[in-house]
Coordinates of C-alpha atoms and ligand atoms in Angstrom, one line a residue:
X1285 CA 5.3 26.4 -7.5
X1286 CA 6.0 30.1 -7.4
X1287 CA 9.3 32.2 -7.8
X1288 CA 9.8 34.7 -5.2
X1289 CA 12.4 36.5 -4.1
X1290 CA 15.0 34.5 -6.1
X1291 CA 13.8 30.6 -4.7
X1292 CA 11.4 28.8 -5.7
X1293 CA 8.7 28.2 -3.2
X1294 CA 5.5 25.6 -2.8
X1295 CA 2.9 26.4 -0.8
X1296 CA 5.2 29.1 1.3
X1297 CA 7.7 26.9 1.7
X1298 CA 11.0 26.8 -0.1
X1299 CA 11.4 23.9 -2.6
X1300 CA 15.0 23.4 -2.3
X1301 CA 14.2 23.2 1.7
X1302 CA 11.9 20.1 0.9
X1303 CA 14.3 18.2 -1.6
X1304 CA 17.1 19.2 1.2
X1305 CA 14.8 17.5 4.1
X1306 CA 13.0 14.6 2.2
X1307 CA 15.7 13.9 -0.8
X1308 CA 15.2 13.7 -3.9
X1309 CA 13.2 12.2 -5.8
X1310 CA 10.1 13.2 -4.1
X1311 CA 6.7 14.3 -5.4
X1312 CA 5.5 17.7 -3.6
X1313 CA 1.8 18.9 -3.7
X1314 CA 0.3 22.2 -2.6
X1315 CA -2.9 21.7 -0.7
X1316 CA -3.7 25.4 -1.9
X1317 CA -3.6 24.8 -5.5
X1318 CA -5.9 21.6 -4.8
X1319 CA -8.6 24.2 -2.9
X1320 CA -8.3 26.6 -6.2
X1321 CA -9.0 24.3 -8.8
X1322 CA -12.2 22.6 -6.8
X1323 CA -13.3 26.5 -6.0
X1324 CA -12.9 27.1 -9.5
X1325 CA -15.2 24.3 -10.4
X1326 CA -17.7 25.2 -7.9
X1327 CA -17.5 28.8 -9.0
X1328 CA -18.4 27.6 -12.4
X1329 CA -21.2 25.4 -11.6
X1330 CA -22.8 27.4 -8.9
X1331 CA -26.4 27.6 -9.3
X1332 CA -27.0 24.4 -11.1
X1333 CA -27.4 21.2 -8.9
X1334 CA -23.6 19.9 -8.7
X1335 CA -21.5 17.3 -7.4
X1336 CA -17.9 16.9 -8.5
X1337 CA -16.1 13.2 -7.7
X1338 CA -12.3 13.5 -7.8
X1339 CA -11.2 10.9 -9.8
X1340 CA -8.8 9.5 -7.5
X1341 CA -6.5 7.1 -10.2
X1342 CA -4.7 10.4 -10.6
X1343 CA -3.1 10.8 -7.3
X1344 CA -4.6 8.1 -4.4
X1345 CA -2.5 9.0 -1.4
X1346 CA -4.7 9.2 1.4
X1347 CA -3.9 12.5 2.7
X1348 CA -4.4 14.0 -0.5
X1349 CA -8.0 12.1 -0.2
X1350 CA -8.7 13.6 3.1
X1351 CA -7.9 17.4 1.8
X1352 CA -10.5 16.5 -1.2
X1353 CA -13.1 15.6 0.7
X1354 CA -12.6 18.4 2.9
X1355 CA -13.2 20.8 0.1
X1356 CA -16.8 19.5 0.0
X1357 CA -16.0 16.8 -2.9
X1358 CA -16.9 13.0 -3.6
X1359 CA -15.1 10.3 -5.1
X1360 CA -14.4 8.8 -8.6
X1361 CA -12.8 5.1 -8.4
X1362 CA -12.6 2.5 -11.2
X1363 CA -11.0 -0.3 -9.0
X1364 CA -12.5 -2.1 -5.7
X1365 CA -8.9 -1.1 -4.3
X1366 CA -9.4 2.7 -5.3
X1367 CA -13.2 2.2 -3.5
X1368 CA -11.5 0.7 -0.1
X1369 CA -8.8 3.4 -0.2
X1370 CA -11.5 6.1 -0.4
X1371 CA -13.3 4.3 2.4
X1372 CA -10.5 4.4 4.4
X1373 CA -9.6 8.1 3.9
X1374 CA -13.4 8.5 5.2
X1375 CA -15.4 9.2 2.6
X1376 CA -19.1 7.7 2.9
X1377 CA -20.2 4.8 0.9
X1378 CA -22.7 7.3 -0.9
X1379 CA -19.8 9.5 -1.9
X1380 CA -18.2 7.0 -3.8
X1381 CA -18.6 6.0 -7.5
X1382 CA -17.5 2.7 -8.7
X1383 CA -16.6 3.0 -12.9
X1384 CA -14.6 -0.1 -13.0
X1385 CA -13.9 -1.8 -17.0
X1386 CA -13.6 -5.8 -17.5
X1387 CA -13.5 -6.7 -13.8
X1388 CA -15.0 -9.5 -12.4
X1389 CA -18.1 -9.9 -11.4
X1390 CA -17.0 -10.3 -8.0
X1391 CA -15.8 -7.2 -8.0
X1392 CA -19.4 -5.4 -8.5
X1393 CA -20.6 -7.5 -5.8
X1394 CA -17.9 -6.3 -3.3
X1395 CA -18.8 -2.6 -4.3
X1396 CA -22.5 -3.4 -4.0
X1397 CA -21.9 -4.8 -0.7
X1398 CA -20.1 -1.5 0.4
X1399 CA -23.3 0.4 -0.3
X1400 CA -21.1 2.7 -3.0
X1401 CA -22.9 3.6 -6.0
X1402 CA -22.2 1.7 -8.5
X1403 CA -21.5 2.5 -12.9
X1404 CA -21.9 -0.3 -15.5
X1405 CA -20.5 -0.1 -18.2
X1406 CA -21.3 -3.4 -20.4
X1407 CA -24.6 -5.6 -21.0
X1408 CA -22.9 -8.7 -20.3
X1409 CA -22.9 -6.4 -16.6
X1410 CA -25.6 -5.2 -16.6
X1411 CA -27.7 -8.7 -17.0
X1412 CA -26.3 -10.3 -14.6
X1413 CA -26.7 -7.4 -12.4
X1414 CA -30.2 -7.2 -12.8
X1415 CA -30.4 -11.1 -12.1
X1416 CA -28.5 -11.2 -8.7
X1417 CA -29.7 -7.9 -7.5
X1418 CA -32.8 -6.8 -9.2
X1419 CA -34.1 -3.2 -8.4
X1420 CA -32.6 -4.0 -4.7
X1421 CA -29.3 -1.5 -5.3
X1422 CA -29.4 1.5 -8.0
X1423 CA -26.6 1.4 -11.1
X1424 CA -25.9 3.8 -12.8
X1425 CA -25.0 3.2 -16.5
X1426 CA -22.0 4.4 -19.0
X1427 CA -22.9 5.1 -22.2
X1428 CA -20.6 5.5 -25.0
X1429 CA -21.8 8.3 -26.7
X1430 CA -19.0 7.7 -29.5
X1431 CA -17.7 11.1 -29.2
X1432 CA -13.6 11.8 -30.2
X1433 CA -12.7 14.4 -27.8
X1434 CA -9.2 16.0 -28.6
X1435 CA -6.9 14.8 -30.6
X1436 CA -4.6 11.9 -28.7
X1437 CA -6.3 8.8 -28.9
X1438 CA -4.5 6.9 -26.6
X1439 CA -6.5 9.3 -23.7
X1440 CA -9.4 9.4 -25.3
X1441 CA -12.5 6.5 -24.4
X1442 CA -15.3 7.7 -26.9
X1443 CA -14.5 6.5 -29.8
X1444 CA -16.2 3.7 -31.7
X1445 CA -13.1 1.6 -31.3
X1446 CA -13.5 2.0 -27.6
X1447 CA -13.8 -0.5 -24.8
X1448 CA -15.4 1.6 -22.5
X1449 CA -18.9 2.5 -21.8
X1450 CA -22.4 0.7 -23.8
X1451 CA -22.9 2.4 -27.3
X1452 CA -25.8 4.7 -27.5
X1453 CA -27.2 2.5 -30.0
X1454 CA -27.6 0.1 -27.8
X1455 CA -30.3 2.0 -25.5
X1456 CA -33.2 0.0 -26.8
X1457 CA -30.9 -3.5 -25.1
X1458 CA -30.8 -1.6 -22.2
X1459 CA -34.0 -1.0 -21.6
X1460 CA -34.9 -4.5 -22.5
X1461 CA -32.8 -5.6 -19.5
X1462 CA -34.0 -2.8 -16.8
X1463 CA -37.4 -3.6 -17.5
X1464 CA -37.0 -7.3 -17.3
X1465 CA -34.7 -7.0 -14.2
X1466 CA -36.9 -4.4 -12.7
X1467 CA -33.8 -2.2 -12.2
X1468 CA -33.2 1.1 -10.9
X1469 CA -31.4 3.1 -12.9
X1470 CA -30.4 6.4 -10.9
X1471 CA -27.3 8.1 -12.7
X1472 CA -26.4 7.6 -16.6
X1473 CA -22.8 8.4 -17.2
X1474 CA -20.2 9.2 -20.2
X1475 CA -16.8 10.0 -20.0
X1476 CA -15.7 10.8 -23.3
X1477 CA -11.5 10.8 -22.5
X1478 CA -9.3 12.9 -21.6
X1479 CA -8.5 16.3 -23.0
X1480 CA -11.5 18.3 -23.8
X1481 CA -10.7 21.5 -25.9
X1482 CA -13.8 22.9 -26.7
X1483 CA -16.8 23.1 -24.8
X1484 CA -18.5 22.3 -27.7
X1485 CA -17.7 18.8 -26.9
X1486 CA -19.0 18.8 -23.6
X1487 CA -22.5 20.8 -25.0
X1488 CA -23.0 17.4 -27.2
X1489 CA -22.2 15.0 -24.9
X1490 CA -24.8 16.7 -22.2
X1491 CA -27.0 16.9 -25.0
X1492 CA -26.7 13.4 -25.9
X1493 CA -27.0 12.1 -22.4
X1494 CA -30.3 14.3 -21.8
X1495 CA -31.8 12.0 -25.2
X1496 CA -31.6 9.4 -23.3
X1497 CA -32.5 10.4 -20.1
X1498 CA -36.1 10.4 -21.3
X1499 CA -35.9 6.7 -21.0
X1500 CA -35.2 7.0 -17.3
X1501 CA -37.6 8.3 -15.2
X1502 CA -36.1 7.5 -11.8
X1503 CA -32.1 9.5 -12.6
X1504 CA -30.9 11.2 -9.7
X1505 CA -28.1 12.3 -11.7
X1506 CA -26.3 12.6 -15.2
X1507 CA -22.5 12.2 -14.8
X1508 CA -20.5 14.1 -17.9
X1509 CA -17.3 12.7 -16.4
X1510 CA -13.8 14.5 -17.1
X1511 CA -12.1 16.1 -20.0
X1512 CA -10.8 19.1 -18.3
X1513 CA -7.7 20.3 -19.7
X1514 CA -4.8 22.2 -17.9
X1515 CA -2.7 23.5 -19.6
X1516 CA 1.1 22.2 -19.9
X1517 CA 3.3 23.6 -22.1
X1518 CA 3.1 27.5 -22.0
X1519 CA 0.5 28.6 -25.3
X1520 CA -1.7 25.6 -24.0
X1521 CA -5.5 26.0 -23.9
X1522 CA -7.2 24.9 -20.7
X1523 CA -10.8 23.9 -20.7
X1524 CA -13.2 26.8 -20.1
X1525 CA -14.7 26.0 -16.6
X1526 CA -16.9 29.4 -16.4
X1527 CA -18.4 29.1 -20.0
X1528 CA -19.1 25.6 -19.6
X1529 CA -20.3 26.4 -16.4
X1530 CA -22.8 29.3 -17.9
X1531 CA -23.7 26.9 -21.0
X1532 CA -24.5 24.0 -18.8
X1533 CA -26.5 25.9 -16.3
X1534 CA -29.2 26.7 -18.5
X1535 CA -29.2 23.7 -20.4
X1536 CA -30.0 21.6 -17.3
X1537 CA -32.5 24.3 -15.6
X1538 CA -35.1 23.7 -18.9
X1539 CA -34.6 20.0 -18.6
X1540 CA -35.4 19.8 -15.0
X1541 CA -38.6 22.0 -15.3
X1542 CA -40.1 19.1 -17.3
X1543 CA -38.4 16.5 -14.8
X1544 CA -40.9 14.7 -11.9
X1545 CA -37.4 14.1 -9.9
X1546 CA -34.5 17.4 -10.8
X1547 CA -31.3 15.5 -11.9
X1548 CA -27.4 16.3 -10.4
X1549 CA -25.2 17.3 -12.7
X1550 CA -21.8 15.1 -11.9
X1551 CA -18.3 15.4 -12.8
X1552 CA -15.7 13.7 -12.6
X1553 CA -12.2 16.0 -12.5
X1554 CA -8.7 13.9 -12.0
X1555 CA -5.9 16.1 -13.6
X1556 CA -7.9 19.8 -13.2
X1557 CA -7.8 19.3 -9.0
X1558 CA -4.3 18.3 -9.3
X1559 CA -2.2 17.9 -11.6
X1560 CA -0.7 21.6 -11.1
X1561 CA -0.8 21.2 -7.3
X1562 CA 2.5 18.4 -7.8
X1563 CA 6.1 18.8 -8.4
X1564 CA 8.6 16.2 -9.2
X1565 CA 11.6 17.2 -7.5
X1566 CA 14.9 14.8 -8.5
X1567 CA 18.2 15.4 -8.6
X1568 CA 21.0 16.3 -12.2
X1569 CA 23.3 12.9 -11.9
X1570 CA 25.2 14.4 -15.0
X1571 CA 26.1 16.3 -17.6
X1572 CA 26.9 14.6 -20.3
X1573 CA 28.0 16.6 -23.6
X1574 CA 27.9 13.8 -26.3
X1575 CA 28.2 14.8 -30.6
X1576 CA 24.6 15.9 -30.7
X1577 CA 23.3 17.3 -27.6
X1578 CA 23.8 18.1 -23.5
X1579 CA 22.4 15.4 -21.6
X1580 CA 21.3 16.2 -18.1
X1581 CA 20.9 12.7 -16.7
X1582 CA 18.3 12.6 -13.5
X1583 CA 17.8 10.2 -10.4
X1584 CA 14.2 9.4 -11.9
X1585 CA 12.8 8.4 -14.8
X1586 CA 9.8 6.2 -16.7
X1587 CA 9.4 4.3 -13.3
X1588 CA 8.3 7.7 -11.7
X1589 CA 7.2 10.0 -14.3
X1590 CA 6.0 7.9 -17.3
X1591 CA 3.6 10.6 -18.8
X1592 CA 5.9 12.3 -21.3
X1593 CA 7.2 8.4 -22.8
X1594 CA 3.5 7.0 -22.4
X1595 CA 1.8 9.9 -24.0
X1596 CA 4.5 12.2 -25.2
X1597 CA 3.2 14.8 -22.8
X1598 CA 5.2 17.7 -21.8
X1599 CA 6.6 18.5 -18.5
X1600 CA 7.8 22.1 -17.4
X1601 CA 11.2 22.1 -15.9
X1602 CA 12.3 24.6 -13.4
X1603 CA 16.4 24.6 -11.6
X1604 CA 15.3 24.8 -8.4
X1605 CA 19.1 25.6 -7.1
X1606 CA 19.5 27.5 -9.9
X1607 CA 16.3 30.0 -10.4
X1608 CA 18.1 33.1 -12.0
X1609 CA 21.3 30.7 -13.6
X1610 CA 22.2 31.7 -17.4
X1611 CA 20.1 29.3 -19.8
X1612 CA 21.7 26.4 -22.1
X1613 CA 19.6 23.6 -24.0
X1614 CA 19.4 20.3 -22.7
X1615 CA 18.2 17.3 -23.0
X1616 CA 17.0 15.8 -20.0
X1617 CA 16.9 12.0 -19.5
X1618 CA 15.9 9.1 -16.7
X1619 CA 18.6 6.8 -15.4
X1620 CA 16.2 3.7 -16.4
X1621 CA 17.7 1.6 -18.9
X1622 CA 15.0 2.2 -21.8
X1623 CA 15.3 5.6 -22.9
X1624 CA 13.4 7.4 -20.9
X1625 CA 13.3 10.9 -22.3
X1626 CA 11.7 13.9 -20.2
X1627 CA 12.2 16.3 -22.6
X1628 CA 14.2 17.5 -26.0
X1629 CA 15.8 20.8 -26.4
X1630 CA 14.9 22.8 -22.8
X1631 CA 16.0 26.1 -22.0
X1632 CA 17.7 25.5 -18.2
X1633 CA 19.5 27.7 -16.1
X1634 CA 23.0 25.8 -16.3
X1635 CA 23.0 22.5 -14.7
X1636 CA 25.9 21.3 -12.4
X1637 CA 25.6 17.8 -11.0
X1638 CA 23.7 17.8 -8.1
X1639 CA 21.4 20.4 -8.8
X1640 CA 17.7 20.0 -7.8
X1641 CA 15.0 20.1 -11.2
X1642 CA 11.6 20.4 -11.1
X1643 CA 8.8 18.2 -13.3
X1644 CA 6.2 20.6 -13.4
X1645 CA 2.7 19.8 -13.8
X1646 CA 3.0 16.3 -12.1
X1647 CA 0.9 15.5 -9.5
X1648 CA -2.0 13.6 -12.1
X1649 CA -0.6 10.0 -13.2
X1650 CA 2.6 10.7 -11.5
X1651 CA 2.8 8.8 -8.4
X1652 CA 0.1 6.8 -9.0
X1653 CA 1.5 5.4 -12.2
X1654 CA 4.9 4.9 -10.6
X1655 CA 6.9 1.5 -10.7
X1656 CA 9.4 -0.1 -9.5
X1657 CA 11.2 -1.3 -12.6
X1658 CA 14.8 -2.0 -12.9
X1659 CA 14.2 -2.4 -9.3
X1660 CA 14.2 0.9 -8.1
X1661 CA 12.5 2.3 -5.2
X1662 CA 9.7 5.1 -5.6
X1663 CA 9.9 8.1 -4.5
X1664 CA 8.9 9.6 -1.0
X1665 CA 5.4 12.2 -1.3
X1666 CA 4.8 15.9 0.4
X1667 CA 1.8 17.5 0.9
X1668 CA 2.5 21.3 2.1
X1669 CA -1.0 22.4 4.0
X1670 CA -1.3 25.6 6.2
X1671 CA 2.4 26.7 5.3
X1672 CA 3.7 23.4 6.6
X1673 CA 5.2 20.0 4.7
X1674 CA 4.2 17.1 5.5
X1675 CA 5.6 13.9 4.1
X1676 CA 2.6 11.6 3.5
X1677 CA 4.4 8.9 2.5
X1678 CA 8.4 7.7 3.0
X1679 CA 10.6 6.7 0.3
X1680 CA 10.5 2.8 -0.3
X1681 CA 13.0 0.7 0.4
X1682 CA 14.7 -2.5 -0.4
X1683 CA 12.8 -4.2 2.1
X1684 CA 9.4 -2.8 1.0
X1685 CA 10.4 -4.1 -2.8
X1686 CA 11.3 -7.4 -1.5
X1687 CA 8.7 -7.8 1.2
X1688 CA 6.2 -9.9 -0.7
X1689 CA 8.3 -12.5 -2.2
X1690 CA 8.9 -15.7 -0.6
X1691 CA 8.4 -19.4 -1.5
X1692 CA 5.7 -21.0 -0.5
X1693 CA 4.0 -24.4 -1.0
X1694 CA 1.0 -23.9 -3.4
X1695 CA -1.1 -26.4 -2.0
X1696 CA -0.3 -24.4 1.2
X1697 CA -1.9 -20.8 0.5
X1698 CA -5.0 -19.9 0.1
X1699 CA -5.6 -17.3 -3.3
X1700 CA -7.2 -13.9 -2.4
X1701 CA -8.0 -12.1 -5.7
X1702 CA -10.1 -9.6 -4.2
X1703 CA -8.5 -7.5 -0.9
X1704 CA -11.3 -7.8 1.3
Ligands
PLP2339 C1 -9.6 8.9 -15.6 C2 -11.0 9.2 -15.5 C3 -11.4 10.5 -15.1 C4 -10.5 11.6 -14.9 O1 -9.9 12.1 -16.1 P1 -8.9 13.4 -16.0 O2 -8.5 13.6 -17.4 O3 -7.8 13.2 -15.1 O4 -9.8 14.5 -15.5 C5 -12.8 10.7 -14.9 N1 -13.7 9.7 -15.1 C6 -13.3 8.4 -15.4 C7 -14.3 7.4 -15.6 C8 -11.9 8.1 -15.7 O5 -11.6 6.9 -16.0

């Protein structure tokens, strides 16, 4: 979102002309910004053999998908839902990774029968794997290489603590297993969690995953998963693509010399493609001056923005009716009844009722970690592409959020715990 001549405009298009047109709340992204970031990336990387797999848990709607791909990238998913979704916004089965954590089994088998390629992350996995499938389908494994990337440890999946991933130390299990299985182990994987600051982090993870590479002759590709940062609040640090990039580069060029098959390098970026290409545009319900602060109340809150009460994370704020207003501190709240706090002590041009805010910053785990609790409705999405907006998906309404309940005999339906 960019201020120009005095309104505040998305993709060319003025923001208060989408809010006016799609109401409020509604989550705007910019296909543009989406193009930069994954141009960015490939920038970074070019030269080295690389693939990059949008993690698609932070933002699934399908036209969003469709742009992705079109921009030349593959797909991240870690449910069998996420896989079909991807399918269905036309990415190949061979484009698609499959990272899924505690599913069932059946799960693996679904995803194996799709032909996508597949990550296990567990022994118990990995056996029974091996004993339905032998060497007939390629995994790919997730090690934990018990690394703490940044400092928030509710994003971060390295850690010894962690549920994610099979520890490093158990590489001499795993290749007990592949050998008695026969399987054919063509990627190895870690994602360390989200949040990488240094690309020091990302050097020893590489490094780590190259150690035990040497165990696996047949790897098409080693997968360093995400980590890159945007940056949020204004004196944020963002990850540095290019020296990474540069670092990387020469690190995997020696290894593949002494390789019989050259390995891909494969990431995995969710926030970096979009979490600066999405708005959250709602609307001031009140003002409320109470003994200790200015409440600006909003029509939105945890149900469709839960980042800054899950995580504490921090959310520009733009007036969008108000660009140029004279600044007073607010505090600006949800209208869920849990308090649902955007933000503490914010600089705003002065907010009247009815005025249109911006969440900056939102399109990662915005939508997609919506909900519809205290029974509200979520919000309708944009996508502005070529100049134009689009919405890509309408508000719900009470008929969506009643739509699957009914009463029906037990003995009379048949379960389906997997969409098929
Ligand atoms: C969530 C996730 C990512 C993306 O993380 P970002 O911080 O959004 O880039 C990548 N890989 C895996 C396995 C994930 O679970």
């Amino acid at each position: 979102m960019e201020l120009r001549g005095g309104a505040y405009h998305i993709g060319g298009v003025q923001a208060s002309r989408i809010a006016e047109l799609a109401g409020t709340p509604v989550y705007v992204y910019d296909a543009v910004v989406i193009g930069r970031q994954a141009k960015r990336l490939k920038k970074a990387f070019k030269g080295t053999p690389t693939r990059f797999m949008y993690a698609c848990k932070a933002l699934t709607n399908l036209a969003v998908l469709r742009h992705v791909r079109s921009l030349g990238l593959g797909l991240d998913t870690v449910s069998i839902e996420e896989v079909l979704i991807g399918l269905k916004a036309g990415y190949k089965p061979e484009e698609i990774l499959f990272t899924p954590n505690m599913v069932p089994f059946e799960e693996y088998r679904q995803a194996a029968k799709l032909g996508v390629e597949i990550n296990i992350d567990s022994i118990p996995v990995l056996e029974r794997f091996g004993s339905e499938y032998g060497g007939s389908v390629p995994v790919c494994i997730r090690i934990n290489p018990h690394i703490m990337a940044g400092g928030n440890e509710r994003i971060s999946t390295g850690h010894i603590d962690s549920k994610f991933g099979i520890s490093i130390h158990q590489l001499r299990h795993v290749e007990r297993v592949v050998k008695t299985y026969g399987l054919r182990v063509d990627g190895l994987h870690m994602h360390t969690g989200s949040d990488i600051l240094d690309t020091e982090v990302f050097m020893r993870a590489a490094e780590l995953l190259l150690e035990c590479a040497a165990l696996f002759p047949n790897l098409r590709f080693l997968d360093l998963g995400s980590g890159f940062k945007v940056p949020y609040k204004p004196e944020d640090i963002a990850t540095d693509v290019e020296d990474l990039g540069q670092r990387l580069a020469a690190r995997i060029q020696a290894f593949n010399a002494e390789r019989p098959v050259p390995v891909e390098l494969w990431f995995e970026p969710g926030k970096f493609l979009v979490s600066e290409a999405g708005v959250l545009l709602v609307s001031a319900s009140l003002v409320k001056q109470t003994t200790a602060t200015v409440f600006t109340g909003v029509n939105s809150g945890l149900n469709h923005l839960i980042r800054p009460m899950l995580y504490g994370s921090y959310h520009g704020i733009a007036n969008i009716s108000r660009p140029e207003g004279r600044k007073r501190i607010y505090t600006v709240v949800g209208y869920i009844c849990e308090t649902d706090t955007f933000a503490w002590d914010r600089q705003l041009p002065e907010v009247q009722e009815g005025d249109v805010l911006a969440f900056l910053n939102a399109g990662a785990y915005g939508y997609s970690m919506a909900s519809n609790y205290n029974s509200r409705l979520r919000p309708a999405e944009v996508l502005v592409k070529d100049g134009k907006a689009v919405l890509v998906r309408r508000r719900e309404s009470l008929e969506d959020l009643l739509a699957t309940q009914e009463e029906a005999d037990l003995e009379t339906v048949t379960a389906a715990p997997i969409p098929a």
